[in-house]
Tab-separated table of C-alpha atoms and ligand atoms in Angstrom:
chain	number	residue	atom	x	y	z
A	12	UNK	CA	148.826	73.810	111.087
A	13	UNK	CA	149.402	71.075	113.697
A	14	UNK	CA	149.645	71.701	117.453
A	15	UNK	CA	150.135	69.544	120.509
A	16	UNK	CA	147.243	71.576	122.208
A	17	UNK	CA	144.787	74.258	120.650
A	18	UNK	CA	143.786	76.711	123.217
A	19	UNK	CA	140.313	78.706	122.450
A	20	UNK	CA	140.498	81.988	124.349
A	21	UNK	CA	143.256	84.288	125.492
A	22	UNK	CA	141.792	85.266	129.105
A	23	UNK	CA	143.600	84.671	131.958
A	24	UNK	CA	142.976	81.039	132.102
A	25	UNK	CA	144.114	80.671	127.765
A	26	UNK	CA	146.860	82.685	128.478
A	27	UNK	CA	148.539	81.196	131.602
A	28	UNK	CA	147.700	77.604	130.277
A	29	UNK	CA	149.573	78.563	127.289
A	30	UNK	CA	152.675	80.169	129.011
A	31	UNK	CA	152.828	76.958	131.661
A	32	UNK	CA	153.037	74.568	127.935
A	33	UNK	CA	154.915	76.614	126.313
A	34	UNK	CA	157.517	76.758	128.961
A	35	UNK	CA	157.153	72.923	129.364
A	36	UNK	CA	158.039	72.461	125.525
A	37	UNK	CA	154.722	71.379	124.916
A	38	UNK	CA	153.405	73.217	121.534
A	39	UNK	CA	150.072	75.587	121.617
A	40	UNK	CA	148.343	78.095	119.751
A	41	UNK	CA	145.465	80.746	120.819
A	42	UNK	CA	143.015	81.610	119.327
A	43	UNK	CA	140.636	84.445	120.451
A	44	UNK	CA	137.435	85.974	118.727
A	45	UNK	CA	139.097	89.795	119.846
A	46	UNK	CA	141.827	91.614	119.670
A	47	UNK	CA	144.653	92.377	122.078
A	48	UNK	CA	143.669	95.855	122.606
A	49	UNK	CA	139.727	94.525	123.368
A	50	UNK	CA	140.718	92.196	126.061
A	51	UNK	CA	143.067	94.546	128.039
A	52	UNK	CA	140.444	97.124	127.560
A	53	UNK	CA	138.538	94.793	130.285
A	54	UNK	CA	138.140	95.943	134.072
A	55	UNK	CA	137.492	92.598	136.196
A	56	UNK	CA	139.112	90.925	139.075
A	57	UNK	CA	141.369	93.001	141.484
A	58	UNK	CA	142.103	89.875	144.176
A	59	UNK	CA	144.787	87.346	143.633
A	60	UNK	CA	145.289	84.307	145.699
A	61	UNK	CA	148.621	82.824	147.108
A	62	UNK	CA	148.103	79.633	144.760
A	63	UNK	CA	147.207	81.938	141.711
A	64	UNK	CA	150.871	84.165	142.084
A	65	UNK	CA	152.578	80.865	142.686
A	66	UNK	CA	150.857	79.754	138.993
A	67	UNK	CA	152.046	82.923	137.776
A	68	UNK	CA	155.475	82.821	139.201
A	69	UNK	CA	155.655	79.602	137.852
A	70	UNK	CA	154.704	80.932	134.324
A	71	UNK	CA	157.875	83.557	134.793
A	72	UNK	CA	155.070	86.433	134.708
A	73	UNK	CA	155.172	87.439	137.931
A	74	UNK	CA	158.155	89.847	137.764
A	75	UNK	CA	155.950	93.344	137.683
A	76	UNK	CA	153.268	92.000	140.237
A	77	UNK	CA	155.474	91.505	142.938
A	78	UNK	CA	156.965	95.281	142.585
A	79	UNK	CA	154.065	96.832	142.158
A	80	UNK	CA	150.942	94.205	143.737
A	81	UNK	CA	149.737	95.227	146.917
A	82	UNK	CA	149.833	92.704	150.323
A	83	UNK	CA	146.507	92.738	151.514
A	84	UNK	CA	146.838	91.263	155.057
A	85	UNK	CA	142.910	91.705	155.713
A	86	UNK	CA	139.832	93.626	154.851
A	87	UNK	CA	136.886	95.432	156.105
A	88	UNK	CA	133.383	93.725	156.706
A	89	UNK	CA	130.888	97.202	157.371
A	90	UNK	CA	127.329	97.493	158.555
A	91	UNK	CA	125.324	99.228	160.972
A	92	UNK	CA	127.752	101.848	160.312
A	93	UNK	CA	131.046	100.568	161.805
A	94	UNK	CA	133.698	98.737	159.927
A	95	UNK	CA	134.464	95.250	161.709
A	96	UNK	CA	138.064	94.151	160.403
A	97	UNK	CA	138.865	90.445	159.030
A	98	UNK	CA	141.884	89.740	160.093
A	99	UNK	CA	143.141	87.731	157.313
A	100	UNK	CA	146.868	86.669	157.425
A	101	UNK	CA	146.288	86.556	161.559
A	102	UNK	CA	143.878	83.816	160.950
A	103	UNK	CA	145.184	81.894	158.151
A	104	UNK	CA	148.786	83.472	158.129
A	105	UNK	CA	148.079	84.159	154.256
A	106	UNK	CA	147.834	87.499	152.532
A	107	UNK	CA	146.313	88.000	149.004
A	108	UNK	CA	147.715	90.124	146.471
A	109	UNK	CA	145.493	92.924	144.793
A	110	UNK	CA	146.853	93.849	141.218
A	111	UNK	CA	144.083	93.935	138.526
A	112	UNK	CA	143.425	91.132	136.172
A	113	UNK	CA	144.224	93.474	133.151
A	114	UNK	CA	147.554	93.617	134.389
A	115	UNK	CA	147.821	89.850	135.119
A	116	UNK	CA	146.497	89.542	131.379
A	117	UNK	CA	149.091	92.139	130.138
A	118	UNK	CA	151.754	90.461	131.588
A	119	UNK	CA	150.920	86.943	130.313
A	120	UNK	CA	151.104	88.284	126.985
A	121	UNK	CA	154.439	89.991	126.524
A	122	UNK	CA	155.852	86.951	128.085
A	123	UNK	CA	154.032	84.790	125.427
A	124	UNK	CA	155.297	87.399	122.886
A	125	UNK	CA	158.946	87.009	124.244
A	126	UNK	CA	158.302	82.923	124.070
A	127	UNK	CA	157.556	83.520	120.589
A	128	UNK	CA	154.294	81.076	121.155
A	129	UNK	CA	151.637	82.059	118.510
A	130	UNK	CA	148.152	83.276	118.934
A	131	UNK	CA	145.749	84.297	116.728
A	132	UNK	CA	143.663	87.325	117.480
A	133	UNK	CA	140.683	88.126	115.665
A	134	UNK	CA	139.990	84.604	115.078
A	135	UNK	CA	136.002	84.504	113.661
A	136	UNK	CA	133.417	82.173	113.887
A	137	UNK	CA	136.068	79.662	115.932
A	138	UNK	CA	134.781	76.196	116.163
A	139	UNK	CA	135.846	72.761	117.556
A	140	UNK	CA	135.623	69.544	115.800
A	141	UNK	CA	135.702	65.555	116.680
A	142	UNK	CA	136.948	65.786	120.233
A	143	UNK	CA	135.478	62.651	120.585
A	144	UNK	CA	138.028	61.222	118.566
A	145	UNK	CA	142.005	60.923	119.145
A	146	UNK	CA	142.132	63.587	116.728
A	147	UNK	CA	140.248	66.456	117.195
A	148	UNK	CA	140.467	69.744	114.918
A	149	UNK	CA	139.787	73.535	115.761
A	150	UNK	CA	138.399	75.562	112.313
A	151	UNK	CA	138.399	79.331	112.456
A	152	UNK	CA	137.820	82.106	109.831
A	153	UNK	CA	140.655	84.959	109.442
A	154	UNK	CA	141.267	87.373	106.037
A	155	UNK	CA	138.342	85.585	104.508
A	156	UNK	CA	139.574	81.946	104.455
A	157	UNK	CA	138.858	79.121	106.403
A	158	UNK	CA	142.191	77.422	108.115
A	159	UNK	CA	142.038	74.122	110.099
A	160	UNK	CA	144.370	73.424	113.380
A	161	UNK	CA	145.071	70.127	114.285
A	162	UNK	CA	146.052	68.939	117.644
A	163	UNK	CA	146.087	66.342	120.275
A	164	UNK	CA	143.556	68.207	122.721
A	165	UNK	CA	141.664	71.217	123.062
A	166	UNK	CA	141.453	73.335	125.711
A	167	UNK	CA	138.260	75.242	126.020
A	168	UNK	CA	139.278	78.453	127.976
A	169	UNK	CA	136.403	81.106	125.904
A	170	UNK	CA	134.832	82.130	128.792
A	171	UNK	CA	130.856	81.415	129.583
A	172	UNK	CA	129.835	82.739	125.953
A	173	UNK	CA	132.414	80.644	124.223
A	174	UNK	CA	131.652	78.160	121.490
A	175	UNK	CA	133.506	75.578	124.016
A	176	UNK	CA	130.689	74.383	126.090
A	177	UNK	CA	128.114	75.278	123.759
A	178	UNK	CA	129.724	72.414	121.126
A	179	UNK	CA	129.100	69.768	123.517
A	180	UNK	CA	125.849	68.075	123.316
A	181	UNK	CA	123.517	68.788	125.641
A	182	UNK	CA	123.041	65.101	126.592
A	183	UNK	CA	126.316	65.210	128.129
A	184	UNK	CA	126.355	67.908	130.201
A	185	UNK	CA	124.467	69.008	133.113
A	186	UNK	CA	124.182	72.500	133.976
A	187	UNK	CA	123.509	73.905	137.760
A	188	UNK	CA	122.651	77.941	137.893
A	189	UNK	CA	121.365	80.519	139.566
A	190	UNK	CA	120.619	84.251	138.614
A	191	UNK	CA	120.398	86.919	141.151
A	192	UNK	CA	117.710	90.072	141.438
A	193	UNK	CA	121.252	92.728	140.769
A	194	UNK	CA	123.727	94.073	139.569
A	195	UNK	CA	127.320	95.887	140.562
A	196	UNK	CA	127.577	99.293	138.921
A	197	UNK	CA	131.504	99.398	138.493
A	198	UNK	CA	133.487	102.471	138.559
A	199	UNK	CA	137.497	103.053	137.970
A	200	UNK	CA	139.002	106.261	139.059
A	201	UNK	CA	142.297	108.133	139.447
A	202	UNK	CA	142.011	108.926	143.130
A	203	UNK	CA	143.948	107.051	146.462
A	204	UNK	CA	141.686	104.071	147.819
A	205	UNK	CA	139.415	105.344	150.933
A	206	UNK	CA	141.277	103.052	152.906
A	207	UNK	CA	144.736	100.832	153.307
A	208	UNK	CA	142.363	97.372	152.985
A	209	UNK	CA	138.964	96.559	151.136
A	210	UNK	CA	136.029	97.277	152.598
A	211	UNK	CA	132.226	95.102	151.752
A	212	UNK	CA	129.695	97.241	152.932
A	213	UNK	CA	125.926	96.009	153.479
A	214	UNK	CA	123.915	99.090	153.848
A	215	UNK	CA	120.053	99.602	153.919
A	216	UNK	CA	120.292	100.657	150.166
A	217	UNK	CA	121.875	97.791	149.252
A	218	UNK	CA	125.781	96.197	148.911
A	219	UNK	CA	129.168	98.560	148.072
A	220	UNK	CA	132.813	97.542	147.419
A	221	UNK	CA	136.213	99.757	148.001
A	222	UNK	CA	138.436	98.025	146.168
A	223	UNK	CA	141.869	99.204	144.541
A	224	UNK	CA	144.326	98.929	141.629
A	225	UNK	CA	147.117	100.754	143.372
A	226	UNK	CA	147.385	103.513	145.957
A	227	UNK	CA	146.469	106.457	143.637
A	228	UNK	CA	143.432	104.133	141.522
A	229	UNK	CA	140.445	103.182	142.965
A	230	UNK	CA	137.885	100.715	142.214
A	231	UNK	CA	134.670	101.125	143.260
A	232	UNK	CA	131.161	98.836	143.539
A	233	UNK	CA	127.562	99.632	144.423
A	234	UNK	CA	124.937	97.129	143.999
A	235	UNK	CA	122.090	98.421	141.540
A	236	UNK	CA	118.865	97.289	140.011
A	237	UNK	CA	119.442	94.539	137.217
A	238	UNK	CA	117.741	96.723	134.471
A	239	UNK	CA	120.227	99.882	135.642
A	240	UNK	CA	121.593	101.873	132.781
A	241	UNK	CA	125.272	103.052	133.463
A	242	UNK	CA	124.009	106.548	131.562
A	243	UNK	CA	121.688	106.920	134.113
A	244	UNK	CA	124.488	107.304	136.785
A	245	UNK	CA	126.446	110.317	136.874
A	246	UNK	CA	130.041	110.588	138.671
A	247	UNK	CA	128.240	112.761	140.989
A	248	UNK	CA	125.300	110.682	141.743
A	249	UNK	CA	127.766	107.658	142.420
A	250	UNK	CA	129.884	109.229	144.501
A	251	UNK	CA	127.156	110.478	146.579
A	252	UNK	CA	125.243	106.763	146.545
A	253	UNK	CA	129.054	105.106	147.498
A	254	UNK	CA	129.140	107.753	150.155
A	255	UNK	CA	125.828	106.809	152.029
A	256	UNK	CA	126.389	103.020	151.928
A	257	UNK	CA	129.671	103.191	153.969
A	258	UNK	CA	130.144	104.231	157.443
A	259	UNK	CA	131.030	107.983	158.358
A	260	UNK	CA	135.019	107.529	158.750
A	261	UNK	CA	134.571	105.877	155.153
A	262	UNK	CA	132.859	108.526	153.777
A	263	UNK	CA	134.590	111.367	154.700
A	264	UNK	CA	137.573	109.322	153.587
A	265	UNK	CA	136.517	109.486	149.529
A	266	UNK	CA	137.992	111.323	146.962
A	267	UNK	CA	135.906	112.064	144.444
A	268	UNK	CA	137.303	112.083	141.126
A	269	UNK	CA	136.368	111.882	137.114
A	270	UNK	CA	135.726	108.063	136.508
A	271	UNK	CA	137.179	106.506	133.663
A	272	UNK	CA	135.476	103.249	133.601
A	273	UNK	CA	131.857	102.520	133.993
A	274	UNK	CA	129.792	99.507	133.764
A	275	UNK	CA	127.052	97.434	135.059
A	276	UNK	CA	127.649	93.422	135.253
A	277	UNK	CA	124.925	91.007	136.300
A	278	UNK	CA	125.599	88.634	139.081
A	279	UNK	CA	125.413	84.920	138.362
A	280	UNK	CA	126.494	81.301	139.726
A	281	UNK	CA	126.875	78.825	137.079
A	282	UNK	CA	128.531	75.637	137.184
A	283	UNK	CA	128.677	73.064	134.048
A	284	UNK	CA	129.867	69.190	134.841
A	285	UNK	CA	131.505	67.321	133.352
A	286	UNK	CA	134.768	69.448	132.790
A	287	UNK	CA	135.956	66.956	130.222
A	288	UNK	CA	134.509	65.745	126.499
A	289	UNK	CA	137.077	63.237	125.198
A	290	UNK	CA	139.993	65.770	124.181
A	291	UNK	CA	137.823	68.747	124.998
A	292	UNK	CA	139.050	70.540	128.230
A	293	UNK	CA	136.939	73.363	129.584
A	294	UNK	CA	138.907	75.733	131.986
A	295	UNK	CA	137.578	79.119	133.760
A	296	UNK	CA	134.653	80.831	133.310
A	297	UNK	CA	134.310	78.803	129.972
A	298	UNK	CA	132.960	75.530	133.166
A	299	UNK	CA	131.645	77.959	135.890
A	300	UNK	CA	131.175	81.279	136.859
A	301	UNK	CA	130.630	82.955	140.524
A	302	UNK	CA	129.412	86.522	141.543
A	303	UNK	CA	132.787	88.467	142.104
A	304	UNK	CA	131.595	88.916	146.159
A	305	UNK	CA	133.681	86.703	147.001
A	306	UNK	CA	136.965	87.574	144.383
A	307	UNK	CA	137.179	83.824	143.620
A	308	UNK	CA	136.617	83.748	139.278
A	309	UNK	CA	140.123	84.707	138.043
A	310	UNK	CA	141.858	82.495	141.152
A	311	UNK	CA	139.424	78.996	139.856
A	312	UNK	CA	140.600	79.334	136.431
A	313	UNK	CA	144.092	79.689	137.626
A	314	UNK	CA	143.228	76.031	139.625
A	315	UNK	CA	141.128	74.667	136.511
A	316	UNK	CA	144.645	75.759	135.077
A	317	UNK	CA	146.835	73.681	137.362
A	318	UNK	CA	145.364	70.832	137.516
A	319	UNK	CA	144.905	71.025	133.473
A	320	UNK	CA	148.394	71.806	133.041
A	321	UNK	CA	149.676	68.800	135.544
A	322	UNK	CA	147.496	66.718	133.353
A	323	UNK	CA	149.141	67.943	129.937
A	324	UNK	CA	152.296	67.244	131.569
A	325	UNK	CA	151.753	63.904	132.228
A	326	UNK	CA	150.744	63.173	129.534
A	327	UNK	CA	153.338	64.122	127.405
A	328	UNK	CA	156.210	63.236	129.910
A	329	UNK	CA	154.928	59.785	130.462
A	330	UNK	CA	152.117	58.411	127.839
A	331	UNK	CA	150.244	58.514	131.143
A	332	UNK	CA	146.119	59.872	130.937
A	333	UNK	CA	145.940	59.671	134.534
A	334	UNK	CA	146.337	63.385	135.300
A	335	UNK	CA	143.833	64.262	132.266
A	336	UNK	CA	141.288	61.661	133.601
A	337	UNK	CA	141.077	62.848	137.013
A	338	UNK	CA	140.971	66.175	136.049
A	339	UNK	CA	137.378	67.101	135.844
A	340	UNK	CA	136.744	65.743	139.065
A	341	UNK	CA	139.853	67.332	140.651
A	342	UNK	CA	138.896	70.706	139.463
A	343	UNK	CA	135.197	70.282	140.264
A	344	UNK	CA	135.735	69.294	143.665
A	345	UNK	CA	137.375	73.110	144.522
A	346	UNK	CA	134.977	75.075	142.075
A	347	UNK	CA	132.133	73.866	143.925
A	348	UNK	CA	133.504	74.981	147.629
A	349	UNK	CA	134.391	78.414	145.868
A	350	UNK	CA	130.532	78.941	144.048
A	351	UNK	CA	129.344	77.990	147.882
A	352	UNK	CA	131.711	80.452	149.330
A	353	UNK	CA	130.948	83.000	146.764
A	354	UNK	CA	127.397	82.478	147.140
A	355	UNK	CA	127.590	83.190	151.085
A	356	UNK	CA	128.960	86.634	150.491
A	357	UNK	CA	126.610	87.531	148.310
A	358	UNK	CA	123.683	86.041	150.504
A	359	UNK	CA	125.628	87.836	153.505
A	360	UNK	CA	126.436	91.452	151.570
A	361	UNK	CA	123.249	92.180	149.491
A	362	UNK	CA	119.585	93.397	150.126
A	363	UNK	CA	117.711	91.322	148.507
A	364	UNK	CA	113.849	92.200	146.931
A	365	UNK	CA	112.260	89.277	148.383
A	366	UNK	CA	114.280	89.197	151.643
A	367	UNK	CA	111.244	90.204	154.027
A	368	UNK	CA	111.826	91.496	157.578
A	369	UNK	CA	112.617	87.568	158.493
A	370	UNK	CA	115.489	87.586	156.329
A	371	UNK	CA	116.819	90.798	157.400
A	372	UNK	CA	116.975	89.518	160.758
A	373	UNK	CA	118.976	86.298	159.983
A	374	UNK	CA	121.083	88.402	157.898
A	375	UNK	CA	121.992	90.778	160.851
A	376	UNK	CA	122.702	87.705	163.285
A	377	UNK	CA	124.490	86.117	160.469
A	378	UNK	CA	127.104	89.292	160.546
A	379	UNK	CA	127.004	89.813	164.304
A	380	UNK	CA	128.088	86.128	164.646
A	381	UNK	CA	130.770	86.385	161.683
A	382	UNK	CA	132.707	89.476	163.550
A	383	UNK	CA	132.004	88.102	167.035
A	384	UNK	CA	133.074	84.767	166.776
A	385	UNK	CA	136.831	83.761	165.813
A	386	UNK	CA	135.640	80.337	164.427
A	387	UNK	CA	133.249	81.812	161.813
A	388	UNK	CA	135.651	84.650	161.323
A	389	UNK	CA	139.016	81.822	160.493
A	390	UNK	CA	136.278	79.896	158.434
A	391	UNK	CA	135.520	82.998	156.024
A	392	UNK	CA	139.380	84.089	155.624
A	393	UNK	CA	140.558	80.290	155.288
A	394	UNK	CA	137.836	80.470	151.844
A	395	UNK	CA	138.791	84.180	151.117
A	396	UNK	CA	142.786	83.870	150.804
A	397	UNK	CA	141.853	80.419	148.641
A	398	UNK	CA	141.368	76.709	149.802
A	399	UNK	CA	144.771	75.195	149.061
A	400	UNK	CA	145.514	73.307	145.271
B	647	RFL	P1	137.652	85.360	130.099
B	647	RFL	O1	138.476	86.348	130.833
B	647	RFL	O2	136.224	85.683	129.865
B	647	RFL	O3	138.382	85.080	128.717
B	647	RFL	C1	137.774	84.322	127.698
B	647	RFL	C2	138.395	84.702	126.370
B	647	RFL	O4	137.790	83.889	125.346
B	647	RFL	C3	137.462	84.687	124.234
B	647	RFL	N1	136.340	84.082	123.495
B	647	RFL	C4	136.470	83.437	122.318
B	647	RFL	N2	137.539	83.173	121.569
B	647	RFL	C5	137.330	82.504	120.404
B	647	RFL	N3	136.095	82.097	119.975
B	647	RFL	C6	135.002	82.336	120.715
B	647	RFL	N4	133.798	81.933	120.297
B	647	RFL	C7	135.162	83.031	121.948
B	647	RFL	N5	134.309	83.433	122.912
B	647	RFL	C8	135.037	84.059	123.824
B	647	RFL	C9	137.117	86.045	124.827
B	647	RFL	O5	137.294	87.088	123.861
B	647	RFL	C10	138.109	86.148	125.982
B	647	RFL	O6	139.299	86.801	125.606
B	647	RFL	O7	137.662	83.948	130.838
B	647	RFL	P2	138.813	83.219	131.741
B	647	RFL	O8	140.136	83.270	131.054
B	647	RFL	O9	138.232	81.935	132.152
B	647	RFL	O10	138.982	84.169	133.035
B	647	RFL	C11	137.960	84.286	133.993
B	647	RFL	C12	137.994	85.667	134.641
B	647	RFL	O11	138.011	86.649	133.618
B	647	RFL	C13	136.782	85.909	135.561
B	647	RFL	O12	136.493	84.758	136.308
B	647	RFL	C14	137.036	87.068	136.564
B	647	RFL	O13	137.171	88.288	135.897
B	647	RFL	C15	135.883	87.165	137.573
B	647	RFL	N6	136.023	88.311	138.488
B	647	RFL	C16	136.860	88.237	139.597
B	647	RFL	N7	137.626	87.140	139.809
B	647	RFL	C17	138.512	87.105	140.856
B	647	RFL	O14	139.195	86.084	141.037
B	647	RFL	N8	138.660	88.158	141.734
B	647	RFL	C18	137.950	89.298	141.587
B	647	RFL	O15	138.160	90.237	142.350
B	647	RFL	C19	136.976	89.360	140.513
B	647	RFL	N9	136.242	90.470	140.315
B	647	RFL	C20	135.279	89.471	138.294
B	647	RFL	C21	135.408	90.543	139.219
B	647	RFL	C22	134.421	89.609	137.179
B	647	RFL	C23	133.709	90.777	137.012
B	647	RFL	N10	132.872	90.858	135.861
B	647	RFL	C24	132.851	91.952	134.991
B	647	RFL	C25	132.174	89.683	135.405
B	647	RFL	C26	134.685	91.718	139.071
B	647	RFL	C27	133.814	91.823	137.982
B	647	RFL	C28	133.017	93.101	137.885
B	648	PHB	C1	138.039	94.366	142.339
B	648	PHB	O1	138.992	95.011	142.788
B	648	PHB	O2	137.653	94.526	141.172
B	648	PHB	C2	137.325	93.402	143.200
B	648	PHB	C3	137.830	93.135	144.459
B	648	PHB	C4	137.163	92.233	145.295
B	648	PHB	C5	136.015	91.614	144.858
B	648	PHB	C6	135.518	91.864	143.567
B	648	PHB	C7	136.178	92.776	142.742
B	648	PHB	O3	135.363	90.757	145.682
C-alpha cells in the first residue's frame, strides 16, 4: 500500500490529523496497536479549549459537541474550606467546553468511517522505517503476515509508549522530565455534578477534582499515594475521602452513587525535542505529556495537530517545506508554556511529601494572592481557556 501520510495511533491527535487530511484530499491511513472498542473504553480529558472545538469544527466533528458540550464560563479554586470562584470568560471573555475525550474520540471516528479513510486496528508490532530518507516506510503485523506502507511522511501520534519516539536514536533527541510523589484515583459515576462549574480543591489530605461529563455524570479526582491500589478503594471509602477534601456546601452537595470507572494514573511532565526526524512527525502525548491539573494534554495535541496539519498542507498545495520545517519549533514554543502552566497547578493544588511547613506557607500565600489579586487571577484563566494558536 502507498499513502501520502501514515499516521501511527488513532488517539485524539491520529484521529483529528487524519480527518483534517482526509478532508484536504490528502491520502492517510491509521494504524493503531488496539481496537476500536479498547480506545473508547478510555476515561481521560473532560476540558476542551476554544482553539481545540475550532480544530474540531474544522474537521466537521463537532456537530454532537455543540448540542450536548457544556459552556463552562469559570470554575472553583477551594481551600481553607471556602470555594473562591475563577471567573473565566469575565477575565479572558473565553469559555471552555467540557465534553469527554471519549466522546471527542467517538466522534472523530464515525466521521472517518463516513470519509471512508482507512485505518487499521489491531495493527501488531507497528514499526517505522528510513524516515531519514525521502521515502520512509511503516511495517506492521496483522492475520499473521507482515505488510509494508509506503508514504511521503509519518506522523507519530502513539502516545508516550509508542514505538514513534522510541525509533529515533537517542543521539538526536533530548528528553526533559519530571515524575511526581502521586497519583489521581479516578472515579466515573451516574450521579448530577456537585456543582454547575469545576471545582480544584487543596485540602490538608491532599488535592480533589469535581469534574463532569454531563449534568447527570460525574467525574471525580482525589490525589492518592503513587503505590495506591484502586481495589483498595471502595465506592464508600471514596465518597467519604472526596467528601472531606471539599468545603461543607460541597459536601453536602454529593451524590453518592455506584462508580463505573475506576483507576489510578501517575502524574508526570515530559517533554521530548526535537518534534521532527526527517519525515518523522511526533504529535501529542507521543512529544510531551503534562499532569491533567491543568486540563491542557488533549488541547496540545490538538495544537501539535494544527500546526502539523498547516504544514501537510503546504506542502502538498505548494511543493513548499516551510510549514513542515518550522513546525517543531512552532509547536514547542506553546507545549512548553502549557507543561509550565500545568506544572503550577499541580505545585499550587497538591500536598506534597517533602513540602515541609516552609512550603506550606508559600503555598497558602501563593492561593491567597491568586483569588485576591485580579492580575494573577486574568494570568491563570488567560493559560486555563488556552494561549491562542
Ligand atoms: P493517546 O490518546 O494516548 O493515543 C495514542 C494512540 O496510539 C496507540 N498506540 C500505538 N499504535 C500503534 N503502534 C504502537 N506501538 C502504539 N502505541 C500506542 C494507542 O493505542 C492509542 O490509541 O495520545 P494522543 O492522541 O496524543 O492524545 C493525548 C490525550 O489522550 C492526553 O493528552 C489527554 O488524555 C490528557 N488528559 C487531559 N487532557 C486535557 O486536555 N484535558 C483534560 O481534562 C485531561 N484530563 C488527561 C486527563 C489524561 C488522564 N490520564 C489518564 C493520563 C485526565 C487523566 C486522568
Ligand atoms: C476531567 O473531567 O476528566 C478533567 C477535568 C479537568 C482536569 C482534569 C480532568 O484538569
Amino acid at each position: 500500500m502507498r499513502v501520502q501520510v501514515a499516521i501511527i495511533g488513532s488517539g485524539p491527535a491520529g484521529l483529528l490529523l487524519g480527518q483534517l487530511l482526509t478532508n484536504a484530499g490528502i491520502d492517510n491511513v491509521i494504524l493503531d496497536r488496539v481496537g476500536k472498542d479498547y480506545i473508547l473504553g478510555r476515561v481521560r480529558a473532560g476540558v476542551l479549549e476554544d482553539g481545540t472545538v475550532r480544530l474540531l469544527d474544522e474537521a466537521g466533528a463537532s456537530a454532537r459537541l455543540h448540542a450536548e458540550g457544556l459552556q463552562h464560563g469559570g470554575f472553583s479554586l477551594a481551600f481553607d474550606g471556602r470555594n473562591h470562584r475563577i471567573d473565566l470568560a469575565g477575565m479572558t471573555g473565553k469559555k471552555v467546553t467540557v465534553y469527554g475525550q471519549t466522546e471527542v474520540t467517538r466522534d472523530l471516528m464515525q466521521e472517518r468511517e463516513r470519509s471512508g479513510a482507512k485505518t487499521i486496528y489491531e495493527a501488531d508490532n507497528v514499526n517505522v522505517h528510513d524516515f531519514g530518507s525521502t521515502s520512509p516506510y511503516t511495517t506492521y503485523e496483522h492475520g499473521g503476515k507482515t505488510r509494508r506502507i509506503d508514504c511521503d511522511f509519518i506522523a507519530g501520534c502513539d502516545g508516550f509508549h509508542g514505538v514513534s519516539r522510541r525509533s529515533v536514536p537517542e543521539s538526536a533527541i533530548s528528553t526533559y522530565e519530571r515524575a511526581y510523589p502521586f497519583g489521581w484515583l479516578g472515579v466515573l459515576a451516574e450521579v448530577p455534578p456537585v456543582a454547575n462549574e469545576l471545582i480544584y480543591a487543596n485540602h490538608a489530605r491532599g488535592f480533589a477534582l469535581c469534574s463532569m461529563r454531563s449534568m447527570t455524570r460525574s467525574r471525580y479526582y482525589v490525589q492518592c499515594p503513587l503505590d495506591d491500589k484502586v481495589e483498595a478503594w471502595s465506592d464508600e471509602r471514596f465518597w467519604d475521602e472526596l467528601r472531606r477534601r471539599l468545603p461543607l456546601e460541597n459536601a453536602e452537595a454529593v451524590t453518592p452513587g455506584p462508580s463505573f470507572e475506576k483507576s489510578i494514573a501517575p502524574l508526570r511532565s515530559f517533554v521530548a525535542e526535537p518534534m521532527r526526524f526527517g519525515g518523522l512527525f511526533l504529535a501529542g502525548d507521543a512529544a510531551h505529556i503534562v499532569p491533567p491539573t491543568g486540563a491542557k494534554g488533549l488541547n496540545l495535541a490538538a495544537s501539535d495537530v494544527h500546526y502539523l496539519f498547516e504544514g501537510l498542507h503546504e506542502y502538498y498545495a505548494d511543493r513548499s517545506m516551510a510549514g513542515l520545517d518550522a513546525y517543531s519549533q512552532r509547536a514547542l514554543q506553546r507545549v512548553w508554556k502549557a507543561v509550565r502552566f500545568s506544572w503550577s497547578m499541580t505545585m499550587m493544588m497538591h500536598r506534597f511529601p517533602d513540602t515541609g511547613a516552609f512550603g506550606q506557607k508559600i503555598q497558602e500565600a501563593e492561593l491567597d494572592y491568586l483569588v485576591h489579586s485580579r492580575a494573577a487571577a486574568t494570568a491563570l484563566a488567560e493559560n486555563y481557556v488556552g494561549l491562542p494558536f
